[in-house]
Tab-separated table of C-alpha atoms and ligand atoms in Angstrom:
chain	number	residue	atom	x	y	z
A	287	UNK	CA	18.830	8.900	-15.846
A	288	UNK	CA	18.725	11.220	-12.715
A	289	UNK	CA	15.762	11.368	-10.766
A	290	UNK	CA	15.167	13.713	-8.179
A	291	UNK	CA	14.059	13.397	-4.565
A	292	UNK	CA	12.591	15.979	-2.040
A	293	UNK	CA	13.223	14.516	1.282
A	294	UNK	CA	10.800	16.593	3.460
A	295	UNK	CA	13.302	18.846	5.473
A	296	UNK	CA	12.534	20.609	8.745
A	297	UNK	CA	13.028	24.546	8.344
A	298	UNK	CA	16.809	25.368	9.837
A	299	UNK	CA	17.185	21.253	10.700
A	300	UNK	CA	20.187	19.813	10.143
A	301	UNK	CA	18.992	16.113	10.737
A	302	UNK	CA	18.296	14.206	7.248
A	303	UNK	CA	15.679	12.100	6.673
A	304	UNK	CA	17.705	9.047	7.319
A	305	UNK	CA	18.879	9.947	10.634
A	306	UNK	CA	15.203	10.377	11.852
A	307	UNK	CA	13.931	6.812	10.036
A	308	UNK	CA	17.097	4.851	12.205
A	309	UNK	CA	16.135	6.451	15.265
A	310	UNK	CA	12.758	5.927	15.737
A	311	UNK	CA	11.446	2.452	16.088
A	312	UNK	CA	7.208	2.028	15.909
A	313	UNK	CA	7.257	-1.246	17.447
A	314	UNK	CA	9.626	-3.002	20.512
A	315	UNK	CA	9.674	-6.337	22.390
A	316	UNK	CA	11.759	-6.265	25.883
A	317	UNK	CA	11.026	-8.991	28.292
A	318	UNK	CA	7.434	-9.161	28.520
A	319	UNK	CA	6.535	-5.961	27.572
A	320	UNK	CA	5.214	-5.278	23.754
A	321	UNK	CA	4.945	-1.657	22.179
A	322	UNK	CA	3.568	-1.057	19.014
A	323	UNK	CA	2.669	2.568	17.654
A	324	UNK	CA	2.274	3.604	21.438
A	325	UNK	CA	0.453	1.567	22.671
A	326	UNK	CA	1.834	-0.758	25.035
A	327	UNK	CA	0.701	-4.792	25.645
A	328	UNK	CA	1.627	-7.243	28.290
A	329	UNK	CA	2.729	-10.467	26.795
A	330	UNK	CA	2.044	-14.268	27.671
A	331	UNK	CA	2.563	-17.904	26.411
A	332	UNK	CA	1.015	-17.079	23.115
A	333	UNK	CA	3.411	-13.975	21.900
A	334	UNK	CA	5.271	-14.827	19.379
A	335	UNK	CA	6.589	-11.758	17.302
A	336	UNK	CA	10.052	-10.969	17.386
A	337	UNK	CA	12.340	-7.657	17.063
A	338	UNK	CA	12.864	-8.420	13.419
A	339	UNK	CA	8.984	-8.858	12.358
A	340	UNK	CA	8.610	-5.791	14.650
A	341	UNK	CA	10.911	-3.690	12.551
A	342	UNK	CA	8.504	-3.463	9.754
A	343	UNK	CA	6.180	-1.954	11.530
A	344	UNK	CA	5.846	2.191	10.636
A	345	UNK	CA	7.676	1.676	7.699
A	346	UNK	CA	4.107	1.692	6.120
A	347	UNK	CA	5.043	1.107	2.047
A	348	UNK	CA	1.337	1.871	0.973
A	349	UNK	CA	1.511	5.458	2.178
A	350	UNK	CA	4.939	6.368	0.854
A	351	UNK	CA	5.367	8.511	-2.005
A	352	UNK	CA	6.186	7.099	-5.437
A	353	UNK	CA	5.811	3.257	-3.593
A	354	UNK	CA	4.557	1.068	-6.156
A	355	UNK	CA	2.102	-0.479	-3.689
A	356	UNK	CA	1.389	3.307	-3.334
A	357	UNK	CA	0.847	3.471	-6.682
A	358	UNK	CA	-1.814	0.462	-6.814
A	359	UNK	CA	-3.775	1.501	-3.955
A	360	UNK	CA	-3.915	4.769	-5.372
A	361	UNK	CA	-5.566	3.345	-9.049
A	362	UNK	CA	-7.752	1.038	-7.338
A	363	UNK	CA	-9.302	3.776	-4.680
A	364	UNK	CA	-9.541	5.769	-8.132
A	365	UNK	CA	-11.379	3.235	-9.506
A	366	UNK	CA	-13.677	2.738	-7.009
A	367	UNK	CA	-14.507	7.175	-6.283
A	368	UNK	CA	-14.727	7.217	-10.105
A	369	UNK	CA	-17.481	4.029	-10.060
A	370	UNK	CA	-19.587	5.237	-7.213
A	371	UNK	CA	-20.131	8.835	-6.637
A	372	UNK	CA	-22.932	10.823	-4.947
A	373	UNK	CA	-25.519	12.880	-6.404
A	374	UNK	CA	-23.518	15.887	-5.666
A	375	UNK	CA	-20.654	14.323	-7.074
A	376	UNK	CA	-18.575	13.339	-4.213
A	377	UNK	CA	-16.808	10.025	-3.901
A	378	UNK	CA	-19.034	7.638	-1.785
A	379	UNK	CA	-16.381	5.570	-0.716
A	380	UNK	CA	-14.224	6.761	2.218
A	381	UNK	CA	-10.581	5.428	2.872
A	382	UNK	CA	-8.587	4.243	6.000
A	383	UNK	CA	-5.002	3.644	5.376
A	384	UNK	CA	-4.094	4.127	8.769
A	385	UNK	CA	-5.782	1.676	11.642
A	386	UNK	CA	-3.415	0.328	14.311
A	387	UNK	CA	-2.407	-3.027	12.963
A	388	UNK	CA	-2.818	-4.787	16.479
A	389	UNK	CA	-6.344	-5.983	16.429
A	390	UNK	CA	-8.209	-8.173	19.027
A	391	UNK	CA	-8.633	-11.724	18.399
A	392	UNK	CA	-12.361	-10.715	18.329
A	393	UNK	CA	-12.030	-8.541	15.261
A	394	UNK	CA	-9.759	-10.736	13.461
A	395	UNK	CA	-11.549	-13.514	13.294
A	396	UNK	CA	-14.861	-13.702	15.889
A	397	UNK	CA	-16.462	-10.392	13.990
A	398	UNK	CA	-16.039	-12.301	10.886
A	399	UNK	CA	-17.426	-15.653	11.741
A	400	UNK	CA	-14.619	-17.412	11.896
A	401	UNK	CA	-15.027	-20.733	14.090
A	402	UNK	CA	-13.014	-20.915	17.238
A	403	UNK	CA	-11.171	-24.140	15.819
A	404	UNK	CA	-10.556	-22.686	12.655
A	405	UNK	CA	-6.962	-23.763	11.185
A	406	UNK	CA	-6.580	-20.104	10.287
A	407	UNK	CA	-6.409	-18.906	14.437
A	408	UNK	CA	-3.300	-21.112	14.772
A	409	UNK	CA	-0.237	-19.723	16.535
A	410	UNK	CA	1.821	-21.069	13.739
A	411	UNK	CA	0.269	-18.659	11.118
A	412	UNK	CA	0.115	-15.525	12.630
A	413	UNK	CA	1.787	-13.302	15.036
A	414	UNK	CA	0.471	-13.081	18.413
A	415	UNK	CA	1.165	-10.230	20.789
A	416	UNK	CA	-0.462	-11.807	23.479
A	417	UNK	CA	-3.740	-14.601	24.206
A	418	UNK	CA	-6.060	-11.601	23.423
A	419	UNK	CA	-4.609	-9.515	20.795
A	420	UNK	CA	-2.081	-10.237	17.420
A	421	UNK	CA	-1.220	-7.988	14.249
A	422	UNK	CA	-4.171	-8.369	11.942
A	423	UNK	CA	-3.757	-10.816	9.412
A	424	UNK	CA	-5.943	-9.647	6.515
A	425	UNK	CA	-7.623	-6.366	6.262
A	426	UNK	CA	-11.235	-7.485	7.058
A	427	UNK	CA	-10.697	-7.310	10.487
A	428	UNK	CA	-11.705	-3.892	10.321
A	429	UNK	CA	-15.162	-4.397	8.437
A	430	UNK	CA	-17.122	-4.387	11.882
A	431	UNK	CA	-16.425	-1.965	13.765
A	432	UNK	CA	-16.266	0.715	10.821
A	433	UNK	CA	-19.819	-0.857	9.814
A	434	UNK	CA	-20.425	0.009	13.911
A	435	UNK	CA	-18.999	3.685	13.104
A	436	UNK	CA	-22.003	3.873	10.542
A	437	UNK	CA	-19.652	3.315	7.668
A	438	UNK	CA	-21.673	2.212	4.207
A	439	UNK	CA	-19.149	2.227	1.466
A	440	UNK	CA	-15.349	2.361	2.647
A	441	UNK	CA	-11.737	0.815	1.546
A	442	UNK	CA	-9.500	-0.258	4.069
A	443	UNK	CA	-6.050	-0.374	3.199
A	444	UNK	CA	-2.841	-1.631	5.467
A	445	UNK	CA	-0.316	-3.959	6.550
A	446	UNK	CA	-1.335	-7.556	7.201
A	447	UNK	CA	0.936	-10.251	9.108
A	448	UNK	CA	0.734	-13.750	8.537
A	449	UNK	CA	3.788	-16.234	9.538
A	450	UNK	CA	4.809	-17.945	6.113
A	451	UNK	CA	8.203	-18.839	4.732
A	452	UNK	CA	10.267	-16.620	3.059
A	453	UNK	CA	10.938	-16.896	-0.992
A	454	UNK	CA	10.378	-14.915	-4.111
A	455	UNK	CA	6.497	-14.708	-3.737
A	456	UNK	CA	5.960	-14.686	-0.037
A	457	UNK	CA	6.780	-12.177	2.937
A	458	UNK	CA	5.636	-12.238	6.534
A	459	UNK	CA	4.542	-8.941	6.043
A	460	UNK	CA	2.278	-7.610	2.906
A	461	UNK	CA	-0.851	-5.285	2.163
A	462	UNK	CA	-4.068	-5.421	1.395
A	463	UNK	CA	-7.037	-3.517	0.481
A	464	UNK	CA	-10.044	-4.148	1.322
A	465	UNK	CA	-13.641	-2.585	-0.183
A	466	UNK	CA	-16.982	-2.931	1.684
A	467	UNK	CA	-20.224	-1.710	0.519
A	468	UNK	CA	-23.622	-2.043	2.213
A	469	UNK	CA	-26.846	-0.583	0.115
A	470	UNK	CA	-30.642	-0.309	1.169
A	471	UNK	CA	-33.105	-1.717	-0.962
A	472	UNK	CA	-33.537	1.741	-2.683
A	473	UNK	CA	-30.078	1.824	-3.682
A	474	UNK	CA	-29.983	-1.474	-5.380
A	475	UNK	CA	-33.361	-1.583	-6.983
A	476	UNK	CA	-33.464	2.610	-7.811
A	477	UNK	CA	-37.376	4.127	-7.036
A	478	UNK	CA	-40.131	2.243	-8.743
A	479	UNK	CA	-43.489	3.122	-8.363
A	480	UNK	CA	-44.237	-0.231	-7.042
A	481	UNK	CA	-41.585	-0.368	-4.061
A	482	UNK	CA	-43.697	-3.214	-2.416
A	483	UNK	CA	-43.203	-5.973	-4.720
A	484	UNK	CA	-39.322	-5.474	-4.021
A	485	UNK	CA	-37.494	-6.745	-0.590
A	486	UNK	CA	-33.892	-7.776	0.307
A	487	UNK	CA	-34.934	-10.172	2.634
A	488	UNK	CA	-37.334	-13.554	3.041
A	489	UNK	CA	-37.110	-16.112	5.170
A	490	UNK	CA	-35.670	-18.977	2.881
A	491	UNK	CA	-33.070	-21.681	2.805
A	492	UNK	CA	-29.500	-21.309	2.401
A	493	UNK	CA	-28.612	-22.624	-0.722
A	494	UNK	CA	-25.103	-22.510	-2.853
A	495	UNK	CA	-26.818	-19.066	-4.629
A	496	UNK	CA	-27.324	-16.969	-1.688
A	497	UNK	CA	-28.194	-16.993	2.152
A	498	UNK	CA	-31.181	-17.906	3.472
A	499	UNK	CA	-32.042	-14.243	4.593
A	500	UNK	CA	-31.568	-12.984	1.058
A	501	UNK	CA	-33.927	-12.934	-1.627
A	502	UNK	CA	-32.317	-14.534	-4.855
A	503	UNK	CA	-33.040	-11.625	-6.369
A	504	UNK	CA	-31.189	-9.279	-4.004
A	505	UNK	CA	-28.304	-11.709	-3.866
A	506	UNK	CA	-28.157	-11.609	-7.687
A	507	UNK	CA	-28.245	-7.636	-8.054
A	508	UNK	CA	-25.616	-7.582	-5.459
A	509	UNK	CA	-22.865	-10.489	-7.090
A	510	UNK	CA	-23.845	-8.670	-10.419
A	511	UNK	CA	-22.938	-4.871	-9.260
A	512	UNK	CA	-19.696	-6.351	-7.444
A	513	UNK	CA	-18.309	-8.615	-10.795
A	514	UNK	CA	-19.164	-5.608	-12.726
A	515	UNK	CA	-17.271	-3.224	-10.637
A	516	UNK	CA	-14.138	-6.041	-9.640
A	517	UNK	CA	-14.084	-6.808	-13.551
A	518	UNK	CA	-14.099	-2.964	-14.460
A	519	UNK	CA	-10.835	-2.661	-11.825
A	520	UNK	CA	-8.870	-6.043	-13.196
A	521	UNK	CA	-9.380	-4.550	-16.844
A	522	UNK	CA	-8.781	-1.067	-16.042
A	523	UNK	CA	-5.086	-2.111	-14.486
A	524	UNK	CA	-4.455	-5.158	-16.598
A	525	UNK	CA	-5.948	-4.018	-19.648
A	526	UNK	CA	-9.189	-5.093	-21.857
A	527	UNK	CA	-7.391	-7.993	-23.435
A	528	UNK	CA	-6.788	-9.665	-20.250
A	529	UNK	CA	-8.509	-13.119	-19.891
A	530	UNK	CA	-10.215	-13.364	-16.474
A	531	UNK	CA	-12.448	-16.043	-14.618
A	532	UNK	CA	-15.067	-16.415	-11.560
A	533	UNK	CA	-13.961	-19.054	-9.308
A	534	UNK	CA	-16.422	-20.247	-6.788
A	535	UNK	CA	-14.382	-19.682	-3.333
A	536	UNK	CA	-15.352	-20.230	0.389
A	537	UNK	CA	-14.908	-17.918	3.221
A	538	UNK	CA	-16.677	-18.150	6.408
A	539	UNK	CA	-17.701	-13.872	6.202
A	540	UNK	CA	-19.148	-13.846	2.846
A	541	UNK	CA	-21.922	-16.150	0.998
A	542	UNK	CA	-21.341	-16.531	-1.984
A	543	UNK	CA	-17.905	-16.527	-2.063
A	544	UNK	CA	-15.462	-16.151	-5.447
A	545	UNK	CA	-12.146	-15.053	-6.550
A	546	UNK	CA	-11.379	-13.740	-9.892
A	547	UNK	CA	-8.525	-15.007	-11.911
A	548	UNK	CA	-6.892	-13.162	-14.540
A	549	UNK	CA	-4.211	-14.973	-17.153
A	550	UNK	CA	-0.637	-13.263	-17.625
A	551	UNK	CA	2.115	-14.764	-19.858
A	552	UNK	CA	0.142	-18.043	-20.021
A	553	UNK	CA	-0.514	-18.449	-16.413
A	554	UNK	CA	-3.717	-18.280	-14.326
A	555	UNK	CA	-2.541	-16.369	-11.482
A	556	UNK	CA	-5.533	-15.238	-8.419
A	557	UNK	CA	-6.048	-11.543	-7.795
A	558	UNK	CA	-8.850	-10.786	-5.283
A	559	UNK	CA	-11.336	-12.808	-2.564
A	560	UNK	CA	-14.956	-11.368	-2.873
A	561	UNK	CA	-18.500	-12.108	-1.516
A	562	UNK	CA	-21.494	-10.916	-0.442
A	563	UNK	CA	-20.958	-10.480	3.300
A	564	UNK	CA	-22.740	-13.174	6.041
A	565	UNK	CA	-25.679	-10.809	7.371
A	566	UNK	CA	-25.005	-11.759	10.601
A	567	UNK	CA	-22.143	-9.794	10.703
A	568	UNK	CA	-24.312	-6.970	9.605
A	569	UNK	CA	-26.944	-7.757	12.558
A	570	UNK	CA	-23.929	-7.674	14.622
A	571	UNK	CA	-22.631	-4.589	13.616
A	572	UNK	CA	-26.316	-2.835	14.050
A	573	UNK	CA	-27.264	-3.062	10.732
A	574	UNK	CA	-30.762	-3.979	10.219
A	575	UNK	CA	-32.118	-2.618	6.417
A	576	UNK	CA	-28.892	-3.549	4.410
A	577	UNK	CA	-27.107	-5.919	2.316
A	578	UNK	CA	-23.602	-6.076	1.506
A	579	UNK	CA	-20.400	-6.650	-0.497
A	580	UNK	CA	-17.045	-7.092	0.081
A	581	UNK	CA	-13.721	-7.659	-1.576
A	582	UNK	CA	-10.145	-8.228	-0.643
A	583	UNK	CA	-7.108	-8.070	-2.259
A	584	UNK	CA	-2.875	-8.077	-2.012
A	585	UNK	CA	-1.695	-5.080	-3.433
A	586	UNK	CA	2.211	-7.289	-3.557
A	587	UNK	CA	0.666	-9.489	-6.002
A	588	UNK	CA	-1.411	-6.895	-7.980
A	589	UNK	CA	2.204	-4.564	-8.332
A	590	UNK	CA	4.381	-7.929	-8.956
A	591	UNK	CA	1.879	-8.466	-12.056
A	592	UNK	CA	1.026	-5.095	-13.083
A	593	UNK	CA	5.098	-3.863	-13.095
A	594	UNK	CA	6.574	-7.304	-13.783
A	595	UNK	CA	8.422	-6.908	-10.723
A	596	UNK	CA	10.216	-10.950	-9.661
A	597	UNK	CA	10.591	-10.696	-6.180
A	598	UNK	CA	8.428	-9.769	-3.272
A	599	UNK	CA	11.023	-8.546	-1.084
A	600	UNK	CA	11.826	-6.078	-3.446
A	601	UNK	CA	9.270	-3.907	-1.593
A	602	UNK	CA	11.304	-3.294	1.166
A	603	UNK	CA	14.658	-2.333	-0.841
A	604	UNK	CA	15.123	1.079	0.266
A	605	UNK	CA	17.736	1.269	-2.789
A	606	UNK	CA	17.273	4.173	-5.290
A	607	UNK	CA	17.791	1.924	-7.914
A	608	UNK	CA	14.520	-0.120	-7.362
A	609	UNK	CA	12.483	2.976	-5.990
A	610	UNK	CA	13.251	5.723	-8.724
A	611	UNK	CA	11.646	3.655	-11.132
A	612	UNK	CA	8.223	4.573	-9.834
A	613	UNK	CA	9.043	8.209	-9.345
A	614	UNK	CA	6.022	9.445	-11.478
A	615	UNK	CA	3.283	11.634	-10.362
A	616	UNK	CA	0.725	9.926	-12.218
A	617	UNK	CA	0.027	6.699	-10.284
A	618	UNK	CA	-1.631	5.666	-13.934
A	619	UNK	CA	1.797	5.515	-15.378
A	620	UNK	CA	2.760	2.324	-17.215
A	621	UNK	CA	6.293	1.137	-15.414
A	622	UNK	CA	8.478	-2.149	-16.039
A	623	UNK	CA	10.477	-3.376	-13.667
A	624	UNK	CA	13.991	-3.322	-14.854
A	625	UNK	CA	17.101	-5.064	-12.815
A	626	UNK	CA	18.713	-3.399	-10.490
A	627	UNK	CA	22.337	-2.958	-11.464
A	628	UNK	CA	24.054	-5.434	-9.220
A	629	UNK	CA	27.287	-3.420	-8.708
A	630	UNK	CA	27.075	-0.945	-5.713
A	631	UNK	CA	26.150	2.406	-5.800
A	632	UNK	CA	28.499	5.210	-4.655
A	633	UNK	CA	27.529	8.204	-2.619
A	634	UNK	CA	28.715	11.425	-2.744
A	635	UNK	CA	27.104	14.305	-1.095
A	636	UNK	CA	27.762	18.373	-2.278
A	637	UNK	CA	27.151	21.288	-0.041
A	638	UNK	CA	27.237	24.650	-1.143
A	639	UNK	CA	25.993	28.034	0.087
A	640	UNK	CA	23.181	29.807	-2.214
A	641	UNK	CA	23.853	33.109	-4.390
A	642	UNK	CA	23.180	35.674	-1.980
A	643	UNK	CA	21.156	38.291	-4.159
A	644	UNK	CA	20.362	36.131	-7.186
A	645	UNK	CA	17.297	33.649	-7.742
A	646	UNK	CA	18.709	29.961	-7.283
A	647	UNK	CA	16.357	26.971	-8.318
A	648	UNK	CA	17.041	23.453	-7.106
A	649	UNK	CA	15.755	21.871	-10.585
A	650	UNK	CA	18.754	24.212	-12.450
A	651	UNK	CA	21.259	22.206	-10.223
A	652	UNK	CA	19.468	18.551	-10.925
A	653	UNK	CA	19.502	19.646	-15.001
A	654	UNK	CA	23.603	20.298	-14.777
A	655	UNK	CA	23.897	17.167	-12.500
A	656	UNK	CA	22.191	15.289	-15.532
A	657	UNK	CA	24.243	17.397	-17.970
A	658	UNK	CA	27.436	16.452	-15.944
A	659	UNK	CA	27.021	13.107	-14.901
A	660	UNK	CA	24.968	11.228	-17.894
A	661	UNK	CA	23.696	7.858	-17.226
A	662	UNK	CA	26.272	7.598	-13.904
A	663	UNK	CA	23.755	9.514	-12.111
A	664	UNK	CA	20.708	7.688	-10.243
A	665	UNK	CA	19.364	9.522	-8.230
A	666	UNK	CA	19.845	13.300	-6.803
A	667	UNK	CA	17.791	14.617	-3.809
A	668	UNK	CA	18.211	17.622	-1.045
A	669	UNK	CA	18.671	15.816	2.002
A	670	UNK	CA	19.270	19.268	4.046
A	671	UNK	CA	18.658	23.020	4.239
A	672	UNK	CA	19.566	25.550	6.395
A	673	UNK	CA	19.676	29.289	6.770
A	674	UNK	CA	22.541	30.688	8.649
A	675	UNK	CA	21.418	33.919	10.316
A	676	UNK	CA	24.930	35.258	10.597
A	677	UNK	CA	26.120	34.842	7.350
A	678	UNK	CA	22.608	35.383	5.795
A	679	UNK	CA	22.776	32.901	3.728
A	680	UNK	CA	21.298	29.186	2.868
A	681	UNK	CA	23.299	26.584	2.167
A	682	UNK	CA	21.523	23.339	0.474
A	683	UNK	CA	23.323	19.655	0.563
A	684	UNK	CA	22.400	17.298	-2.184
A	685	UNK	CA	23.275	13.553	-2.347
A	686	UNK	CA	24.240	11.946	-5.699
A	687	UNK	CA	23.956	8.215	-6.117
A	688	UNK	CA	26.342	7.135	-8.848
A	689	UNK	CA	26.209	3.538	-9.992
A	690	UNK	CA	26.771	2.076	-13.395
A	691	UNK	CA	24.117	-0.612	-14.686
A	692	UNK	CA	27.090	-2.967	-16.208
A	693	UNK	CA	30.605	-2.398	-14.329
A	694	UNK	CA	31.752	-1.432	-10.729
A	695	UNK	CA	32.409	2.194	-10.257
A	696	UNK	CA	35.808	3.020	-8.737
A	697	UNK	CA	35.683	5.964	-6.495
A	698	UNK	CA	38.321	8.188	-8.410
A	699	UNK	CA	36.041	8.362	-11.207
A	700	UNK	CA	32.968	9.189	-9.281
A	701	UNK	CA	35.150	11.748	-7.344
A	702	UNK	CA	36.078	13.458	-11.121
A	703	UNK	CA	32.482	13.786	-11.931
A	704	UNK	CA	31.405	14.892	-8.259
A	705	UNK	CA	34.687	17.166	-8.543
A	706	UNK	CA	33.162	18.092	-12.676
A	707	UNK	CA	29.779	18.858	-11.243
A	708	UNK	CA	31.042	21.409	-8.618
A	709	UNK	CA	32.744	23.660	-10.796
A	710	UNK	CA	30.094	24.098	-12.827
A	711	UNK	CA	27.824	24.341	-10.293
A	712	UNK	CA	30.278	26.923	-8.884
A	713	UNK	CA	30.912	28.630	-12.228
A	714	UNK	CA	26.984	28.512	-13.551
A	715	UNK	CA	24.933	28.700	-10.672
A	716	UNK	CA	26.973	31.435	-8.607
A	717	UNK	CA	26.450	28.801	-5.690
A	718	UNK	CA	30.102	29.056	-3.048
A	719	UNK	CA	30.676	25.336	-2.483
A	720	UNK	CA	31.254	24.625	1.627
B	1075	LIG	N1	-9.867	-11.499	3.903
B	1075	LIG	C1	-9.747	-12.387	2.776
B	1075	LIG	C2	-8.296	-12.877	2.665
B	1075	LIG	O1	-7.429	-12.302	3.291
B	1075	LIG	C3	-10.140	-11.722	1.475
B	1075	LIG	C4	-11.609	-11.365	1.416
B	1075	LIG	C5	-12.036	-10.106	1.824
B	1075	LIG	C6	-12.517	-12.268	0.932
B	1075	LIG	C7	-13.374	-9.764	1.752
B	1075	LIG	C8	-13.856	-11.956	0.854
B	1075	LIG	C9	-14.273	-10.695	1.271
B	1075	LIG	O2	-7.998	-13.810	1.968
């Protein structure tokens, strides 16, 4: 199979894509000083990231084209614009993929409600920068202050850190998406001619049902609308014979609390943390007239289950093999995860000036590549382009990953087809190879 690339090139640059990813680093440690995304922090006893956690940093997976985690953020936000739209027909949910991942240890975990001995603020299970600030470690860190931006329905969607060991189904570094939704009275209980005899809030007891602030009824239309919508996503992805299950949960920000299970191959396996959100952390935000939702989930475990894909690290392979399987356009595409051929992949790249007076298409060169090079072929893309203004002409380099899914590849018979696919190229395509 060949699947093709398009690095985005800089007009007349002659840097590839790689060269500009090993040269830039988004995050640093040197002595005492910390730099993350530009913005520099001093740090003290309680910093304890290092170069290597640092180096994921930027590489941001959810916002890369044809990622699979991409690819699952991109069906749930679908999801979620398709389920709530506004009377003109506009999505009502707005999306932030892109907040700094240092947060303060206020956001992470004071905003939220989150006790000050709370096992979760240990030093052991996340990654401090300093006393006062660490990279988030779950998504919800963000809920307050976009509630304080006047925020009502929004997904937040990012990188989360939490120190764990390292195996198959854990990574110090994974991503989550997050949905909040806050709604007035109207908007839960529609316009009835009797508006009175309808409030979100009393001044009850807390029981295991709802908060004390909340009418049971409120509390009920809200868990209601948020199972319906959660169970619409889990089927929509997972499919309508899936088995799923409520689980009563706890978190300190929401009241109730639940997760929802789903079964796969036999096994009960958790896919989200949802509840409806402590009002307090609505007063806090400035929110007086609302109630609200929220959700949370790992968009690593939701692609490991959806593709059948083993191991978690796989998300950082930057190997062609792994990554051009989820080279569709369509983020609705079914894909299975299929091995990676364990034998190494060869490289070749092919340069070649372009016919100087007659139309040349990069997608005629990828069709004799495939024509040429069968199965051998994994993966073609333009890594450079360049026009030289003396000669007039542009010249285009490709680079052709060759592996073979059962045997080693020796590089004389790579170097026949490279040598194969250059005459014709040269022959068909009227292209002057460099
Ligand atoms: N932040 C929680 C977690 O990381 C998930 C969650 C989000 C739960 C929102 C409830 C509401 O586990």
């Amino acid at each position: 199979m060949v699947v093709v690339v398009f690095h985005r090139i800089l007009p007349g640059s002659r840097f590839s894509q790689i060269t500009r990813l090993l040269s830039t680093k988004a995050a640093s440690i040197s002595g005492s000083k910390v730099e993350v995304l530009g913005r520099e922090y001093t740090g003290d006893h309680m910093t304890n990231v290092t170069s290597h956690l640092l180096s994921h940093i930027g590489r941001d997976l959810h916002l890369q084209p044809y990622h699979p985690l991409r690819h699952v953020a991109q069906r749930v936000t679908q999801h979620m614009y398709c389920q709530y739209v506004s009377p003109r027909g506009n999505p009502l949910f707005s999306v932030h993929s892109q907040l700094h991942p240092v947060v303060t240890t206020h956001q992470n975990f004071d905003s939220l409600l989150i006790p000050k001995d709370h096992i979760s603020r240990k030093k052991s299970d996340n990654f401090y920068i300093n006393e006062t600030h660490l990279l988030r470690a779950h998504t919800s860190a963000h809920q307050s202050e976009l509630i304080k931006m006047g925020f009502d329905n929004f997904l937040v969607i990012g990188d989360v850190y939490r120190r764990d060991s390292i195996d198959a189904s854990h990574y110090p570094v994974f991503h989550q998406l997050e949905g909040v939704r806050l709604c007035t009275l109207k908007e839960l209980y529609g316009t009835h001619q009797n508006m009175d005899a309808y409030h979100l809030f009393e001044n009850g007891e807390r029981t295991e049902h709802h908060q004390g602030v909340h009418t049971a009824e409120a509390a009920r239309r809200m868990e209601v609308e948020l199972k319906g919508c959660l169970l619409g996503l889990a089927t929509s992805l997972f499919g309508r014979d899936t088995e799923v299950r409520w689980v009563d949960a706890y978190f300190p920000f929401t009241h109730p609390s639940w997760e929802l299970e789903v079964q796969i191959n036999g096994e009960w396996v958790e896919l989200l943390g949802c509840g409806i959100m402590e009002q307090e952390i609505l007063a806090n935000a400035g929110v007086q007239d609302k109630i609200g939702w929220a959700f949370g989930l790992g968009l690593e475990r939701w692609a490991m289950k959806l593709y059948g894909i083993p191991d978690i690290r796989l998300f950082w392979s930057t190997d062609s093999g792994f990554l051009s399987q989820f080279r569709f356009d369509d983020s609705a595409t079914p894909a299975s995860y299929k091995p990676v051929s364990k034998y190494n992949p060869c490289i070749n790249d092919i340069s070649f000036w372009l016919p100087k007076d007659q139309k040349y298409e990069s997608a005629d060169f990828y069709d004799l590549v495939r024509s040429v090079g069968g199965s051998l072929v994994e993966q073609v893309s333009l890594v450079d382009s360049f026009t030289s203004p003396k000669k007039q002409l542009t010249s285009h380099c490709y680079r052709i990953v060759y592996r073979h899914m059962e045997r080693v590849l020796t590089q004389e018979e790579v170097n026949e087809v490279h040598r194969r696919i250059e005459q014709k190229a040269a022959s068909t395509l009227q292209v002057s190879i460099r």
